[in-house]
Short mmCIF file of N, CA and C in Angstrom, two decimals:
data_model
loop_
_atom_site.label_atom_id
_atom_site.label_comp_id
_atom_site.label_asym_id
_atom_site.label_seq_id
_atom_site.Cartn_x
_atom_site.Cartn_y
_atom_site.Cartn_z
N UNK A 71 -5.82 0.41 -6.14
CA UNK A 71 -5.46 1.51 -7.01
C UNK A 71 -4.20 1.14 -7.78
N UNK A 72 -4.18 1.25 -8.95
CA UNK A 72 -3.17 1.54 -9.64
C UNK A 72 -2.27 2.58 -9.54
N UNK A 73 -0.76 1.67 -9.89
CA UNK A 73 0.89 2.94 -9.93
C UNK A 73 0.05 3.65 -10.59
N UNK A 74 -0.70 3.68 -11.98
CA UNK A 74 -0.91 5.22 -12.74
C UNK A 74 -1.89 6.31 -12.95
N UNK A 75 -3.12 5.68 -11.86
CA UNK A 75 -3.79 6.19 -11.11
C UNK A 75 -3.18 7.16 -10.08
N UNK A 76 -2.56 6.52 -8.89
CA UNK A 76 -2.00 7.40 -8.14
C UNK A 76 -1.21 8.66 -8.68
N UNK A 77 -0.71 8.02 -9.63
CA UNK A 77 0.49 9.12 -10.69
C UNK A 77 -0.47 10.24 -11.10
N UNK A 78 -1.28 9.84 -11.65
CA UNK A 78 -2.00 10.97 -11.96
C UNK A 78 -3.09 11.96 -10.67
N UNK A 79 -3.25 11.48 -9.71
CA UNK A 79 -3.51 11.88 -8.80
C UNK A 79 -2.48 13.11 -8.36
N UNK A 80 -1.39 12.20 -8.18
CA UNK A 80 0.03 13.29 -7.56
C UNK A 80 -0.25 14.67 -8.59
N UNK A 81 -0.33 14.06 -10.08
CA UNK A 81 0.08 15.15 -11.74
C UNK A 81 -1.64 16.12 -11.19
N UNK A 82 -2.27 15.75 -11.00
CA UNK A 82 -3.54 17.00 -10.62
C UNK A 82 -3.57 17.81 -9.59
N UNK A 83 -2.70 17.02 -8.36
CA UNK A 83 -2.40 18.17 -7.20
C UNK A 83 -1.27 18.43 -6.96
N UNK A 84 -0.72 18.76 -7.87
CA UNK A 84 0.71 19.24 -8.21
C UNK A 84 0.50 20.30 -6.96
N UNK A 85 1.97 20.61 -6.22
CA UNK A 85 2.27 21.47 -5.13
C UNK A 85 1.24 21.51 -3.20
N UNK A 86 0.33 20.17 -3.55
CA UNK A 86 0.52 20.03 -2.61
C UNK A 86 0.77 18.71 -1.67
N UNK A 87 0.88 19.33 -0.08
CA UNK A 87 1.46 18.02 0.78
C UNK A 87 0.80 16.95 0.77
N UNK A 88 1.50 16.25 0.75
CA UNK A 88 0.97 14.60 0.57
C UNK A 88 0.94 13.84 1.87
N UNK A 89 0.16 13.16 2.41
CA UNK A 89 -0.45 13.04 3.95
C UNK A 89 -1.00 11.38 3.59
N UNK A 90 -0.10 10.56 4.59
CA UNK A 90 -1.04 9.02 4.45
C UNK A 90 -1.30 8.96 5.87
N UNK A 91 -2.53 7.84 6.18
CA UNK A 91 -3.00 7.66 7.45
C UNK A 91 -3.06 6.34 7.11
N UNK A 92 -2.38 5.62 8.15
CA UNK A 92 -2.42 3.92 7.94
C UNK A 92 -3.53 3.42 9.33
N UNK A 93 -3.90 4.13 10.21
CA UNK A 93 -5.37 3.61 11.10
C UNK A 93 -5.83 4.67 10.92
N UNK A 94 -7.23 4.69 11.97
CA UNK A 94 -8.45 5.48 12.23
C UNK A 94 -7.66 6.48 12.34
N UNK A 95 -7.35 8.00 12.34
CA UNK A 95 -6.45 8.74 13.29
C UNK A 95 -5.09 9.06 13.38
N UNK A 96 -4.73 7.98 12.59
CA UNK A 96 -3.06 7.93 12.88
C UNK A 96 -2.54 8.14 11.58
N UNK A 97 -1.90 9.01 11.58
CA UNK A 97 -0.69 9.36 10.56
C UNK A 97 0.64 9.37 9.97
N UNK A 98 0.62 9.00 9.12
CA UNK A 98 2.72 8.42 8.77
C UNK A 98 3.18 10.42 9.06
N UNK A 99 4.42 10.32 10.08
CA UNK A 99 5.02 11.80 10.43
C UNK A 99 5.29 12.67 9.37
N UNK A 100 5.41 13.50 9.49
CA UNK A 100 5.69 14.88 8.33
C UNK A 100 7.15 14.21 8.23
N UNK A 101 7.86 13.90 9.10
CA UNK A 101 9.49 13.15 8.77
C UNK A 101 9.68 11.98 7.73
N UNK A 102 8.28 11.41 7.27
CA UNK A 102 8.60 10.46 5.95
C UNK A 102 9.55 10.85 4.31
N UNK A 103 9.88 9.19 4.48
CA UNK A 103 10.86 9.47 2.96
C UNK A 103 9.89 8.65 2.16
N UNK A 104 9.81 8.73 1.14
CA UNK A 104 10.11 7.85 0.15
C UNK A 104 10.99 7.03 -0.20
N UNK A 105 11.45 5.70 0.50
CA UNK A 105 12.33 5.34 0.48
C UNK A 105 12.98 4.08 -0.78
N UNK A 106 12.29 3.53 -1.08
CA UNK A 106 12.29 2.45 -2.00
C UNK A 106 10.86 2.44 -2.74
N UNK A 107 10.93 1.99 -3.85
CA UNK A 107 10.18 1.42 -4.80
C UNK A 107 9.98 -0.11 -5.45
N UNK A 108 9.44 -1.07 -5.27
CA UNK A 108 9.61 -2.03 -5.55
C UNK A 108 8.36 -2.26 -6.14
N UNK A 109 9.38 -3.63 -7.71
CA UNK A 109 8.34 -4.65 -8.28
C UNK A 109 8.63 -5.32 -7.86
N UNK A 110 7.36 -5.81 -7.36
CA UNK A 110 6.94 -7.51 -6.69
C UNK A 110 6.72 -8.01 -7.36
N UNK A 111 7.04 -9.54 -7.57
CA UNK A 111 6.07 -10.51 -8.28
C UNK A 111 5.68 -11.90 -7.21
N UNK A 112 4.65 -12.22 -7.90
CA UNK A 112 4.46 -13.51 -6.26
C UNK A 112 3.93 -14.22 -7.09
N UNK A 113 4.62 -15.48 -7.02
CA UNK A 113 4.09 -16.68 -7.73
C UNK A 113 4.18 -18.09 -6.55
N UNK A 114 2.64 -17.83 -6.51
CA UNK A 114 2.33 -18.84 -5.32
C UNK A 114 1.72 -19.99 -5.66
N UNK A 115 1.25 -21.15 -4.62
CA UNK A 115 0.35 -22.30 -5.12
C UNK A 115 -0.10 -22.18 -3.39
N UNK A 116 -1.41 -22.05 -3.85
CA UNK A 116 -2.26 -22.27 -2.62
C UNK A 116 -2.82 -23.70 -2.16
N UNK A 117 -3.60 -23.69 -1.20
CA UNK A 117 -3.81 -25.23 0.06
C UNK A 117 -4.69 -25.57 -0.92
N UNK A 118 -5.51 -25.30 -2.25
CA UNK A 118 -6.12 -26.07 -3.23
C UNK A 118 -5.13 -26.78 -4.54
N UNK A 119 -3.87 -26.41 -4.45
CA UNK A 119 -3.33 -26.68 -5.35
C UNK A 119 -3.28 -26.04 -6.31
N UNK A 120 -3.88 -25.19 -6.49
CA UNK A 120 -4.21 -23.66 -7.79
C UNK A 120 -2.54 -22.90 -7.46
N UNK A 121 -2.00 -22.61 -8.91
CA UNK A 121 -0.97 -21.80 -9.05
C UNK A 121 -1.52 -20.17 -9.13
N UNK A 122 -0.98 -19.55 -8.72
CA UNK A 122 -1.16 -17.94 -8.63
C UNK A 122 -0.14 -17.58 -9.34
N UNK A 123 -0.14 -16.29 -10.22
CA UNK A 123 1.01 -15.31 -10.08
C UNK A 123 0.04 -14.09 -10.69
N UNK A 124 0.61 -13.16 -9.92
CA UNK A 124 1.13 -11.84 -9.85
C UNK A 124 1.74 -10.88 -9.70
N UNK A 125 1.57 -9.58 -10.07
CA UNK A 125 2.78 -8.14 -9.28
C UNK A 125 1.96 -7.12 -9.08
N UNK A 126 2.58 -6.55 -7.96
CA UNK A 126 2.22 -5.31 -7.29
C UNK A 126 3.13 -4.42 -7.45
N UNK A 127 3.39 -3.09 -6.92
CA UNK A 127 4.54 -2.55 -6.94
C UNK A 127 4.18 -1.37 -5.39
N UNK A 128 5.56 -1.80 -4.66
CA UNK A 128 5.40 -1.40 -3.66
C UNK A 128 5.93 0.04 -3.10
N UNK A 129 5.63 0.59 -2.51
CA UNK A 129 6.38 1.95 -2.27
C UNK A 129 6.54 2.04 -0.86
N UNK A 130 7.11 1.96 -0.31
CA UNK A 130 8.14 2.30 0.82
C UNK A 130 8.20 3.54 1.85
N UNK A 131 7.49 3.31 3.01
CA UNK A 131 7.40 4.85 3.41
C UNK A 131 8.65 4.83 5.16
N UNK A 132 9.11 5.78 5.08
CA UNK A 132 9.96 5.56 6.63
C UNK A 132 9.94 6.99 7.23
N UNK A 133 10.09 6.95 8.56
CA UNK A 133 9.97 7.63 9.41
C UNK A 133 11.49 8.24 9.43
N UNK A 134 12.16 9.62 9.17
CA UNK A 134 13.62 9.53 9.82
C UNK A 134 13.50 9.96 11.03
N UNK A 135 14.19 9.61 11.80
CA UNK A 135 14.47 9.75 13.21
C UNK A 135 15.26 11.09 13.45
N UNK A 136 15.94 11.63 12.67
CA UNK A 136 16.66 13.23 12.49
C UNK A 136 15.81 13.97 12.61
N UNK A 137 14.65 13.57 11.42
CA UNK A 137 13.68 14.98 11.43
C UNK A 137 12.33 14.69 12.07
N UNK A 138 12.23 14.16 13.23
CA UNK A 138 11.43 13.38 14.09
C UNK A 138 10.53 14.82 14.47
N UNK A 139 10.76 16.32 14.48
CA UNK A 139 10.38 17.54 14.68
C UNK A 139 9.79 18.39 13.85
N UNK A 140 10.53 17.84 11.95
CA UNK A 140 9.82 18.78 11.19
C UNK A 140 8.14 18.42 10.79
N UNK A 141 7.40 19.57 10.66
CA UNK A 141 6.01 19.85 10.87
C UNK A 141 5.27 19.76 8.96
N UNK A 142 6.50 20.26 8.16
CA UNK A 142 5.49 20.33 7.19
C UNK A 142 5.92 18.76 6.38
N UNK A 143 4.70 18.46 5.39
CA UNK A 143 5.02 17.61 5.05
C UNK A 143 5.87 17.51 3.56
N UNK A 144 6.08 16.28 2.89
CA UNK A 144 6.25 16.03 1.44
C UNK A 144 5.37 16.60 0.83
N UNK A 145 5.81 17.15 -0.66
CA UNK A 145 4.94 17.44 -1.34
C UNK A 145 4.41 16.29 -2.71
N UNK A 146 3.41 16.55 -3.16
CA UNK A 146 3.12 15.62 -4.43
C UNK A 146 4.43 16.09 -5.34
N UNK A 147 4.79 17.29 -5.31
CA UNK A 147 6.16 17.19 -6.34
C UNK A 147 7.33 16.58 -6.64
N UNK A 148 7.08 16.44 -4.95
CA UNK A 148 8.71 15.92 -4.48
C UNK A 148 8.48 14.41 -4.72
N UNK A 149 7.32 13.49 -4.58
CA UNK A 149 7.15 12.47 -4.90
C UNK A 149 7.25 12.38 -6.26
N UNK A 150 6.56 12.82 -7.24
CA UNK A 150 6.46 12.50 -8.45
C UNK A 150 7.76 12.98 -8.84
N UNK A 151 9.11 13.78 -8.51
CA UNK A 151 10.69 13.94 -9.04
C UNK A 151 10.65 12.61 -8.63
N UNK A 152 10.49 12.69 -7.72
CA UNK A 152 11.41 10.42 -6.87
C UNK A 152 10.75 9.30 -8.15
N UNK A 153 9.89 9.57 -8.05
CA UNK A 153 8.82 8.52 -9.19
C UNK A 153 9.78 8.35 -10.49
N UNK A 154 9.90 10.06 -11.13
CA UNK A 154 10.27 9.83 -12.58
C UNK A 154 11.38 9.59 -12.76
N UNK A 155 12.54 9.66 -11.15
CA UNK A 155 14.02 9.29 -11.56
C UNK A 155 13.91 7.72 -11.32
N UNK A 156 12.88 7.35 -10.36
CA UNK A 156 13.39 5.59 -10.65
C UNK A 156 12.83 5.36 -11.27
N UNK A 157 11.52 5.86 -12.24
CA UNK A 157 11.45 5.25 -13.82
C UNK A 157 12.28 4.94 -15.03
N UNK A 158 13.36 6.06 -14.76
CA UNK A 158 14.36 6.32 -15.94
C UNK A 158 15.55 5.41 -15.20
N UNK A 159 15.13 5.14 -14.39
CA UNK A 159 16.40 3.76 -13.85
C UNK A 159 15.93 2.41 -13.78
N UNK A 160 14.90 2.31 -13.95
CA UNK A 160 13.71 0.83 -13.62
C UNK A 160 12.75 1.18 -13.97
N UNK A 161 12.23 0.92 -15.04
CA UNK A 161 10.87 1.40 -15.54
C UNK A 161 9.91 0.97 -14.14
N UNK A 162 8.45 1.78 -13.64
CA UNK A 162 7.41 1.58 -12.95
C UNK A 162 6.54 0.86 -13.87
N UNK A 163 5.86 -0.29 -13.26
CA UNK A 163 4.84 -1.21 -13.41
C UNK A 163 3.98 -0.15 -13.70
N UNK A 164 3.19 0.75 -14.17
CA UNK A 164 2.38 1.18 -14.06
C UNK A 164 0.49 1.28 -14.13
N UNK A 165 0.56 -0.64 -14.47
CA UNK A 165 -0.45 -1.05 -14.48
C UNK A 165 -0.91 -2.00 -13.28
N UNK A 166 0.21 -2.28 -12.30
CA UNK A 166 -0.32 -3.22 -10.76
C UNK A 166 -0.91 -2.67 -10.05
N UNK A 167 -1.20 -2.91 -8.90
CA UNK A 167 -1.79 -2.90 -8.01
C UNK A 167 -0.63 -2.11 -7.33
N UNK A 168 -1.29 -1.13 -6.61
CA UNK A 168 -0.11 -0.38 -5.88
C UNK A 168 -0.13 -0.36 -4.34
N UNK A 169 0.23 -0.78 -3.31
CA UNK A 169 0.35 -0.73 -2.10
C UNK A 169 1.72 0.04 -1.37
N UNK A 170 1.37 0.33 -0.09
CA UNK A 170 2.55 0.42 0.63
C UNK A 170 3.33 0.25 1.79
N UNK A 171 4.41 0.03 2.11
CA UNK A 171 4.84 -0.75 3.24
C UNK A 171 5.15 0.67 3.95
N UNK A 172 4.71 0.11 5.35
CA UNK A 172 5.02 0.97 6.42
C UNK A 172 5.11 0.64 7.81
N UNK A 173 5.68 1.01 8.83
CA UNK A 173 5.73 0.81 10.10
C UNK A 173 6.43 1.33 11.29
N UNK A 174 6.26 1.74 11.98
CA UNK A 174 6.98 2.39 12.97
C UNK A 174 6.67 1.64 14.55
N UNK A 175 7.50 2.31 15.26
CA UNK A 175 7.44 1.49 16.61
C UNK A 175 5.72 1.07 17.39
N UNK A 176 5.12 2.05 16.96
CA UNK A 176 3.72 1.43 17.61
C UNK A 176 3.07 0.77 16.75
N UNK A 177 3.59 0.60 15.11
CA UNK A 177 2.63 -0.36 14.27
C UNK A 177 3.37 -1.23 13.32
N UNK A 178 3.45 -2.69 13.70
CA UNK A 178 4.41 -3.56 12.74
C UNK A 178 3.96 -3.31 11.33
N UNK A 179 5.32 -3.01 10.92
CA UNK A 179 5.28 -3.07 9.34
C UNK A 179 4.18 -4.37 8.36
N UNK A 180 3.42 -3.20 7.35
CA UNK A 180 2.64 -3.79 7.13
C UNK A 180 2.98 -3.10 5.33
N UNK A 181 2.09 -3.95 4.77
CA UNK A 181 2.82 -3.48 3.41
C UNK A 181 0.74 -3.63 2.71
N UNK A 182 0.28 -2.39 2.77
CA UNK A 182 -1.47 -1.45 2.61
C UNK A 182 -1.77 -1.40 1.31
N UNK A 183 -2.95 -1.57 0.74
CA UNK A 183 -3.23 -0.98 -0.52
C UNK A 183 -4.15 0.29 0.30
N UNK A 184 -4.25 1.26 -1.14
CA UNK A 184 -5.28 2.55 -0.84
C UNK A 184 -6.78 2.38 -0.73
N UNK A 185 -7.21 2.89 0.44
CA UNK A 185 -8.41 2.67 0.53
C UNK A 185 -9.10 4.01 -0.25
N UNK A 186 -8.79 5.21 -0.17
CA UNK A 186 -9.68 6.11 -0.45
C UNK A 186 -7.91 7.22 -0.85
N UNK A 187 -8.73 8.32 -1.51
CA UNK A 187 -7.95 9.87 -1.40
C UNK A 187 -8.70 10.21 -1.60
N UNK A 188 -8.61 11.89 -0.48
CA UNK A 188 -9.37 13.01 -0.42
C UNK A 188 -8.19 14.02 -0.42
N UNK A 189 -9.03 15.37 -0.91
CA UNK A 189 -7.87 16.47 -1.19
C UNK A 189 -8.57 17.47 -0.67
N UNK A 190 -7.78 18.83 -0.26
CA UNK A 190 -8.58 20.00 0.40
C UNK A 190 -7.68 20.95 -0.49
N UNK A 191 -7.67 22.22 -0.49
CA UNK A 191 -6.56 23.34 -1.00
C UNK A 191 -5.10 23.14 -0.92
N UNK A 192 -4.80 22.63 0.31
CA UNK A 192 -3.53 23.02 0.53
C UNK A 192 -2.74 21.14 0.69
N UNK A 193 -3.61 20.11 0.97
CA UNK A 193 -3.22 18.75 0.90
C UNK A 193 -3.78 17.85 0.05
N UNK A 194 -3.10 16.53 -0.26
CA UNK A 194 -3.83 15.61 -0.47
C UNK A 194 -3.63 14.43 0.34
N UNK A 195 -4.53 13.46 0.80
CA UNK A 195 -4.75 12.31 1.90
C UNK A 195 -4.86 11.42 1.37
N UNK A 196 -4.03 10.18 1.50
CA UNK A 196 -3.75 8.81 1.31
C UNK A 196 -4.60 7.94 2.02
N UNK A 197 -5.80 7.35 2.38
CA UNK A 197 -5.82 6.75 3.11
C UNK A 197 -5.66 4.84 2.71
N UNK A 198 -4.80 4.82 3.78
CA UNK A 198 -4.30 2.78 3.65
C UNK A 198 -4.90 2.09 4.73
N UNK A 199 -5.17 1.00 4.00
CA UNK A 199 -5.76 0.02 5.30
C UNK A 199 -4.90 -1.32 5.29
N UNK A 200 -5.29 -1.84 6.27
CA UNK A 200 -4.96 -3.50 6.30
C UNK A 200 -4.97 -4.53 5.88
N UNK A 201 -5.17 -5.51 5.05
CA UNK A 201 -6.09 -6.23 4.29
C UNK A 201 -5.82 -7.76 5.88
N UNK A 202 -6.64 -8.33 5.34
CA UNK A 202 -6.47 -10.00 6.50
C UNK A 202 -6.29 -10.60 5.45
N UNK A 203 -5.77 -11.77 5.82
CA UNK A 203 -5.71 -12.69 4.49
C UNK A 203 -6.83 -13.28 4.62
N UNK A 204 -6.39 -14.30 3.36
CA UNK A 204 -8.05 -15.02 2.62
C UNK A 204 -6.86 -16.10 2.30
N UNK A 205 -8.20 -17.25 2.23
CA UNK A 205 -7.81 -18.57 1.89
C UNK A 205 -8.39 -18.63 0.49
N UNK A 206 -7.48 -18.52 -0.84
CA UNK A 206 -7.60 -18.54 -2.56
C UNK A 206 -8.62 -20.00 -2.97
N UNK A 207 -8.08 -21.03 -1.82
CA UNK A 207 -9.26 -22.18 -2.38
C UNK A 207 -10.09 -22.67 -1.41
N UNK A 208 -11.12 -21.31 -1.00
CA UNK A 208 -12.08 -21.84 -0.71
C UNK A 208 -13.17 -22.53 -1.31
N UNK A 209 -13.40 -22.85 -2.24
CA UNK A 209 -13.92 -23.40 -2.81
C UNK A 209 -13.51 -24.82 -2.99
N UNK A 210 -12.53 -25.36 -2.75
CA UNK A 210 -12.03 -26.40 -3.14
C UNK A 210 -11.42 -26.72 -1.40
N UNK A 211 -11.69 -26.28 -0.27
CA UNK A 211 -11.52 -26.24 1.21
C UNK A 211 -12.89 -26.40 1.79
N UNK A 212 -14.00 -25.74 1.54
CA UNK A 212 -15.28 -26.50 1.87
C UNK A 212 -15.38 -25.08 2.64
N UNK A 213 -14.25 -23.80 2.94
CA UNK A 213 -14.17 -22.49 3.78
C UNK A 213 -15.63 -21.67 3.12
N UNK A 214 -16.48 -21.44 3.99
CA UNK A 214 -17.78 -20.59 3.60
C UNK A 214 -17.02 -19.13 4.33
N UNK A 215 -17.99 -18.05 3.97
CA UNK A 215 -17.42 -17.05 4.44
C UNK A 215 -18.48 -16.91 6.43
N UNK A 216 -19.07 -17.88 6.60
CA UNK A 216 -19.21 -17.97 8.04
C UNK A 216 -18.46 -18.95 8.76
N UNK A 217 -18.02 -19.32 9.74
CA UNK A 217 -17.61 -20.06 10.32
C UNK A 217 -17.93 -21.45 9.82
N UNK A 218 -17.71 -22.50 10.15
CA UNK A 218 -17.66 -23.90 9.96
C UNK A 218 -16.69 -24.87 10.41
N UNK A 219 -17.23 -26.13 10.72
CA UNK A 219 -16.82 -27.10 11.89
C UNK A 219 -15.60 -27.36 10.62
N UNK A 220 -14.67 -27.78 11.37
CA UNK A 220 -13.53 -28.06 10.52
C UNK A 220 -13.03 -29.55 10.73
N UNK A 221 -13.68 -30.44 11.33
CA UNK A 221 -13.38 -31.67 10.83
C UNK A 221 -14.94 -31.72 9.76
N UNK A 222 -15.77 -31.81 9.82
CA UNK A 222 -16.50 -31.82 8.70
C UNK A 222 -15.89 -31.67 7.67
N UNK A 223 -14.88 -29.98 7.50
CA UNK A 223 -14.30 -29.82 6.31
C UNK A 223 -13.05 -30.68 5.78
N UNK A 224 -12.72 -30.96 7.38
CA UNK A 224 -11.14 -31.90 6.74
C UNK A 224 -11.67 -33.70 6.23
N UNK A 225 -13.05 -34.13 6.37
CA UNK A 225 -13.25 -34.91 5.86
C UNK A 225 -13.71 -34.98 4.15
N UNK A 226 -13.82 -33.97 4.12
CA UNK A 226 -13.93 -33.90 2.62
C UNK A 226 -13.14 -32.96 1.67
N UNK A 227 -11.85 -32.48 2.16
CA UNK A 227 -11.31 -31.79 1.67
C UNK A 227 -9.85 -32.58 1.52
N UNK A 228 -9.07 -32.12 0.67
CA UNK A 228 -7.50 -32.39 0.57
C UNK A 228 -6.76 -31.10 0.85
N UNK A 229 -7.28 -30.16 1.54
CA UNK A 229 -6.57 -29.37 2.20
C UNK A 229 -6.24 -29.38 3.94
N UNK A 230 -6.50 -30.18 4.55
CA UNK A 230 -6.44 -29.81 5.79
C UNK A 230 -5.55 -30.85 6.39
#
């Protein structure tokens, strides 16, 4: 999903709570901030030798430990005020890829793109998943998406 996708998501359910679930079940606390906003850029070279670059822009979710008790959540309003003041201080990417970092004591920080949103009357639901990594040159690694003997592959590959 796109920063301006989501943006407009927030701009249609104006006034209500905003709710992410990073597993099956499990939910970031009604105690989340919005804490940071970040452009990423990643300019990589993968085990084929292929240069990468891209940006994402990340958003930042934390648990406070003060309000470890309060019940209701953020609203889409209160996000989209946070949004438009660090626009007018750092313009938003509003065409990347948007993910977000999160983690608390039972789940190492992980930094999610959106899998889905659903909305009811009174909320709207974030849902984030995990991604695994991927190897960028499989194709040029001999990596099929089933298993495979890997000296086979390291004999014909310049990756291994």
């Amino acid at each position: 999903m796109k920063v301006k996708e989501f943006i407009n998501m927030l701009d249609q359910h104006k006034g209500k709570e905003l709710m992410f679930s990073y597993q099956q079940d499990k939910l970031v606390g009604a105690n989340y901030h919005l804490t940071e906003v970040k452009n990423v850029q990643f300019d990589t070279t993968d085990c084929g030798g292929k240069t990468n670059f891209w940006e994402e822009t990340h958003f930042q979710l934390w648990e406070s430990p003060e309000e470890i008790e309060k019940r209701t959540y953020m609203t889409t309003d209160k996000i989209l005020s946070i949004l438009n003041r660090v626009d007018g201080i750092k313009p938003l990417k509003k065409e990347t890829e948007l993910k977000f970092e999160y983690g608390n004591e039972d789940f190492t920080t992980a930094v999610m793109p959106v899998r889905e949103l659903e909305w009811d009357q009174n909320r709207l639901y974030v849902s984030l998943f995990s991604e695994e990594t991927k190897c960028k040159a499989k194709d040029q690694c001999c990596i099929e998406e089933e298993e495979i003997e890997a000296e086979a592959c390291c004999e014909t590959s310049n990756c291994c």
